[in-house]
Amino acid sequence: MLTLARLLDIAPWAADLTPEEADKVRRGVTEKVFGAGSFLCHRGDRFDYWTGVVDGLIRFGMVTREGKGATLAGLRTGVWFGEGSMLKSEPRQYDLVALRDTRVALMNPSTFAWLFAHSAAFNRFLVHQLNERLGQFIALVEYERTLDAPARIARNIAWLFNPVFYPRSSATLQISQEEIGLLAGVSRQTANKALQSLQTDGLISVTHNSITVLNLPALQKFTSGA
DNA sequence: GCATTAACAGCCG
DNA sequence: CGGCTGTTAATGC
């Protein structure tokens, strides 16, 4: 069973729960590790957990009929996701791949259902988060067809720094250029060029194995290489 | 042209 | 040393 301190450490939303609710959650969450490159679930699988990323990086995406990968979202340390599948109780429509060794927290369906039925704070969190995700997915429509490599990189970085999903994160993230490339669907070399160009524009600052965001609104709206 | 793979030297932890 | 970075060369769409 999770300690209360551990729960609060890995789940920002838990701070708003009543003591009874937090107690229920502590007993309904387990932690698990997935190795780099391994799938948490494939499209069509059942994966009946509401999931928090305790430490790591996950690509949330799908493979088209032509075999091309499309990233729907990058998920990094601190995020909780999967509420859509929990509420609908159907097989996952997408793949979840760990891009590096990743530790996750898994909430039982029964615990999720109990929270959903009993906790006002939890429901407020869910509505807020679903609303934010809706906006992100609307932006995806434009993303795949019209944006060049630097713009795709910019979008992916902006998603990783969304303050709704990552309320406690700093402006700096430990991530390699290869991992950014995997998320954006471009090669490492192309990711390298794009990052340098975004740095020249003053939107981010790049150092060894890490990215610092300097202008989040500009990253979100970024559309062209010029 | 532009992006991709392959390959390499240099750098950081 | 092992992993990451910046760059170049060859190849493909």
XYZ file of C-alpha atoms (C1' of nucleotides) in Angstrom:
252
model
C 0.000 0.000 0.000
C 1.224 3.504 -0.854
C 2.062 5.863 1.975
C 0.206 9.154 1.957
C 3.476 10.991 1.373
C 4.242 8.807 -1.647
C 0.776 9.333 -3.084
C 1.046 13.104 -2.769
C 4.462 12.901 -4.365
C 3.305 11.121 -7.509
C -0.260 12.512 -7.806
C -0.702 16.298 -7.600
C -4.504 15.988 -7.681
C -4.507 13.896 -4.483
C -3.774 17.019 -2.425
C -7.423 18.078 -2.839
C -8.945 14.779 -1.648
C -10.538 14.269 1.763
C -8.602 11.987 4.160
C -11.125 9.180 3.495
C -10.735 9.514 -0.272
C -6.947 9.628 -0.098
C -7.003 6.488 2.041
C -9.096 4.683 -0.546
C -6.682 5.713 -3.293
C -3.601 4.593 -1.365
C -5.044 1.069 -1.260
C -6.104 1.039 -4.927
C -2.850 2.094 -6.604
C 0.201 -0.043 -7.401
C 3.487 0.858 -9.074
C 5.104 -0.956 -12.009
C 8.162 -0.494 -14.229
C 8.284 -0.801 -18.043
C 11.626 -1.056 -19.876
C 12.652 1.262 -22.706
C 10.891 0.304 -25.935
C 8.272 -1.890 -24.268
C 4.541 -1.458 -24.785
C 2.225 -0.725 -21.858
C -0.561 -1.681 -24.223
C -1.194 -2.201 -27.916
C -4.182 -0.893 -29.788
C -7.067 -3.279 -29.122
C -5.717 -4.461 -25.761
C -7.541 -4.096 -22.528
C -5.534 -1.921 -20.167
C -7.934 -1.241 -17.359
C -6.006 1.181 -15.207
C -5.998 4.885 -14.749
C -2.306 5.561 -15.058
C 0.163 8.037 -13.621
C 3.724 8.460 -14.895
C 5.873 8.368 -11.756
C 9.167 8.652 -13.623
C 9.830 8.348 -17.342
C 8.521 9.105 -20.825
C 5.727 7.467 -22.816
C 4.581 7.905 -26.395
C 0.818 7.860 -26.737
C 0.084 7.179 -30.371
C -1.074 4.859 -33.079
C 0.100 3.173 -36.263
C -1.779 3.957 -39.464
C -2.624 1.320 -42.075
C 0.448 2.358 -44.059
C 2.588 1.625 -41.032
C 3.316 5.245 -40.224
C 3.421 6.253 -36.596
C 1.410 9.203 -35.343
C 2.027 10.662 -31.902
C -1.122 11.859 -30.161
C 0.730 12.990 -27.057
C 3.966 12.599 -25.172
C 3.414 11.683 -21.512
C 6.093 12.508 -18.993
C 6.671 12.399 -15.269
C 3.721 13.766 -13.315
C 0.871 13.206 -15.783
C -2.194 11.018 -15.185
C -4.108 9.651 -18.171
C -6.565 7.015 -19.416
C -9.763 8.428 -17.895
C -11.479 8.209 -21.282
C -11.002 4.456 -21.446
C -11.977 4.077 -17.780
C -15.236 5.923 -18.299
C -16.132 4.043 -21.474
C -14.765 0.634 -20.443
C -13.618 -0.375 -23.901
C -10.348 -1.613 -25.403
C -7.670 1.012 -25.970
C -7.702 2.619 -29.408
C -3.996 3.408 -29.413
C -0.542 2.242 -28.359
C 1.396 3.230 -25.266
C 5.176 2.813 -25.631
C 7.792 3.540 -22.992
C 10.518 5.590 -24.722
C 12.858 5.066 -21.772
C 12.694 2.964 -18.608
C 9.469 4.208 -17.047
C 7.780 3.719 -13.681
C 4.014 4.073 -13.630
C 1.284 4.053 -10.992
C -1.802 2.000 -11.818
C -5.197 2.711 -10.262
C -7.711 -0.144 -10.104
C -10.947 0.356 -12.061
C -13.004 -0.114 -8.885
C -11.048 2.595 -7.088
C -11.441 4.922 -10.062
C -15.193 4.222 -10.172
C -15.517 4.890 -6.435
C -13.645 8.195 -6.706
C -15.736 9.201 -9.692
C -18.914 8.516 -7.736
C -17.875 10.047 -4.402
C -15.252 12.751 -4.774
C -16.150 16.260 -5.866
C -12.479 17.237 -5.960
C -11.617 14.308 -8.207
C -14.420 15.188 -10.621
C -13.262 18.783 -10.795
C -9.789 17.534 -11.684
C -11.133 15.207 -14.381
C -13.274 17.868 -16.043
C -10.406 20.335 -16.063
C -8.056 17.766 -17.577
C -10.514 16.461 -20.185
C -11.188 20.000 -21.304
C -7.490 20.641 -21.783
C -7.017 17.401 -23.700
C -9.872 18.297 -26.021
C -8.076 21.487 -26.982
C -4.869 19.566 -27.590
C -6.547 17.034 -29.855
C -8.247 19.738 -31.886
C -4.787 21.152 -32.581
C -3.719 17.688 -33.793
C -5.895 17.991 -36.878
C -3.655 20.750 -38.169
C -0.502 19.185 -36.803
C -0.152 16.036 -38.914
C -0.877 17.486 -42.324
C 0.507 21.012 -42.406
C 3.393 21.386 -40.018
C 7.082 21.010 -40.852
C 9.677 19.454 -38.579
C 10.513 22.507 -36.406
C 6.796 23.147 -35.851
C 6.150 19.527 -34.902
C 9.041 19.642 -32.456
C 7.684 22.901 -31.040
C 4.226 21.419 -30.521
C 5.575 18.324 -28.843
C 7.682 20.386 -26.456
C 4.710 22.619 -25.667
C 2.606 19.558 -24.827
C 5.275 18.297 -22.450
C 5.103 21.596 -20.588
C 1.312 22.011 -20.443
C 0.703 23.538 -16.977
C -2.653 21.733 -16.633
C -1.073 18.304 -16.988
C 2.186 19.214 -15.241
C 1.252 21.764 -12.566
C 4.419 21.381 -10.502
C 7.049 20.985 -13.179
C 9.908 23.386 -13.740
C 10.778 24.977 -17.075
C 13.511 22.401 -17.642
C 13.024 18.789 -18.720
C 15.593 16.005 -18.970
C 15.077 14.580 -22.450
C 17.385 13.551 -25.279
C 17.120 14.811 -28.830
C 16.458 11.254 -29.949
C 13.455 11.007 -27.612
C 12.064 14.301 -28.919
C 12.506 12.927 -32.429
C 10.617 9.749 -31.528
C 7.746 11.846 -30.193
C 7.592 14.216 -33.169
C 8.092 11.476 -35.728
C 11.366 12.807 -37.162
C 14.936 11.531 -37.144
C 17.408 12.515 -34.459
C 19.315 14.671 -36.937
C 16.202 16.559 -37.927
C 15.252 16.988 -34.277
C 18.740 18.379 -33.667
C 18.338 20.990 -36.395
C 14.857 21.932 -35.237
C 15.968 22.354 -31.624
C 18.842 24.595 -32.688
C 16.496 26.723 -34.745
C 14.012 27.046 -31.868
C 16.903 28.009 -29.624
C 18.061 30.675 -32.072
C 14.521 32.071 -32.030
C 14.760 32.328 -28.257
C 11.849 29.976 -27.582
C 13.886 27.350 -25.765
C 17.361 26.786 -24.453
C 19.075 23.480 -25.095
C 21.795 21.877 -23.005
C 23.096 18.355 -22.595
C 20.138 15.969 -22.405
C 17.726 18.705 -21.404
C 15.441 21.409 -22.733
C 14.368 24.617 -21.004
C 11.254 26.424 -22.202
C 11.637 30.207 -22.427
C 8.436 31.130 -24.278
C 5.613 28.609 -23.944
C 2.874 30.623 -25.710
C 5.116 31.056 -28.748
C 5.878 27.324 -28.815
C 2.168 26.491 -28.733
C 1.443 28.778 -31.663
C 4.601 28.051 -33.638
C 3.783 27.197 -37.247
C 6.712 27.701 -39.577
C 10.447 27.349 -39.834
C 10.877 31.072 -40.385
C 14.889 19.798 -52.035
C 14.202 17.855 -48.002
C 14.282 14.149 -44.824
C 16.321 9.643 -43.658
C 19.909 6.293 -42.494
C 24.671 5.511 -41.473
C 28.743 6.880 -39.655
C 32.025 9.582 -37.038
C 34.503 12.556 -33.760
C 33.902 15.229 -29.689
C 31.823 16.051 -25.242
C 29.596 15.160 -20.927
C 28.632 12.687 -16.739
C 33.524 4.065 -20.768
C 28.551 4.770 -22.378
C 25.279 7.866 -23.921
C 24.329 12.253 -26.164
C 25.436 15.827 -29.617
C 26.678 18.061 -33.867
C 27.972 17.227 -38.499
C 28.735 15.087 -42.989
C 27.978 11.675 -46.818
C 25.058 8.738 -49.406
C 20.414 7.523 -50.605
C 15.329 7.868 -51.253
C 10.749 10.062 -51.937
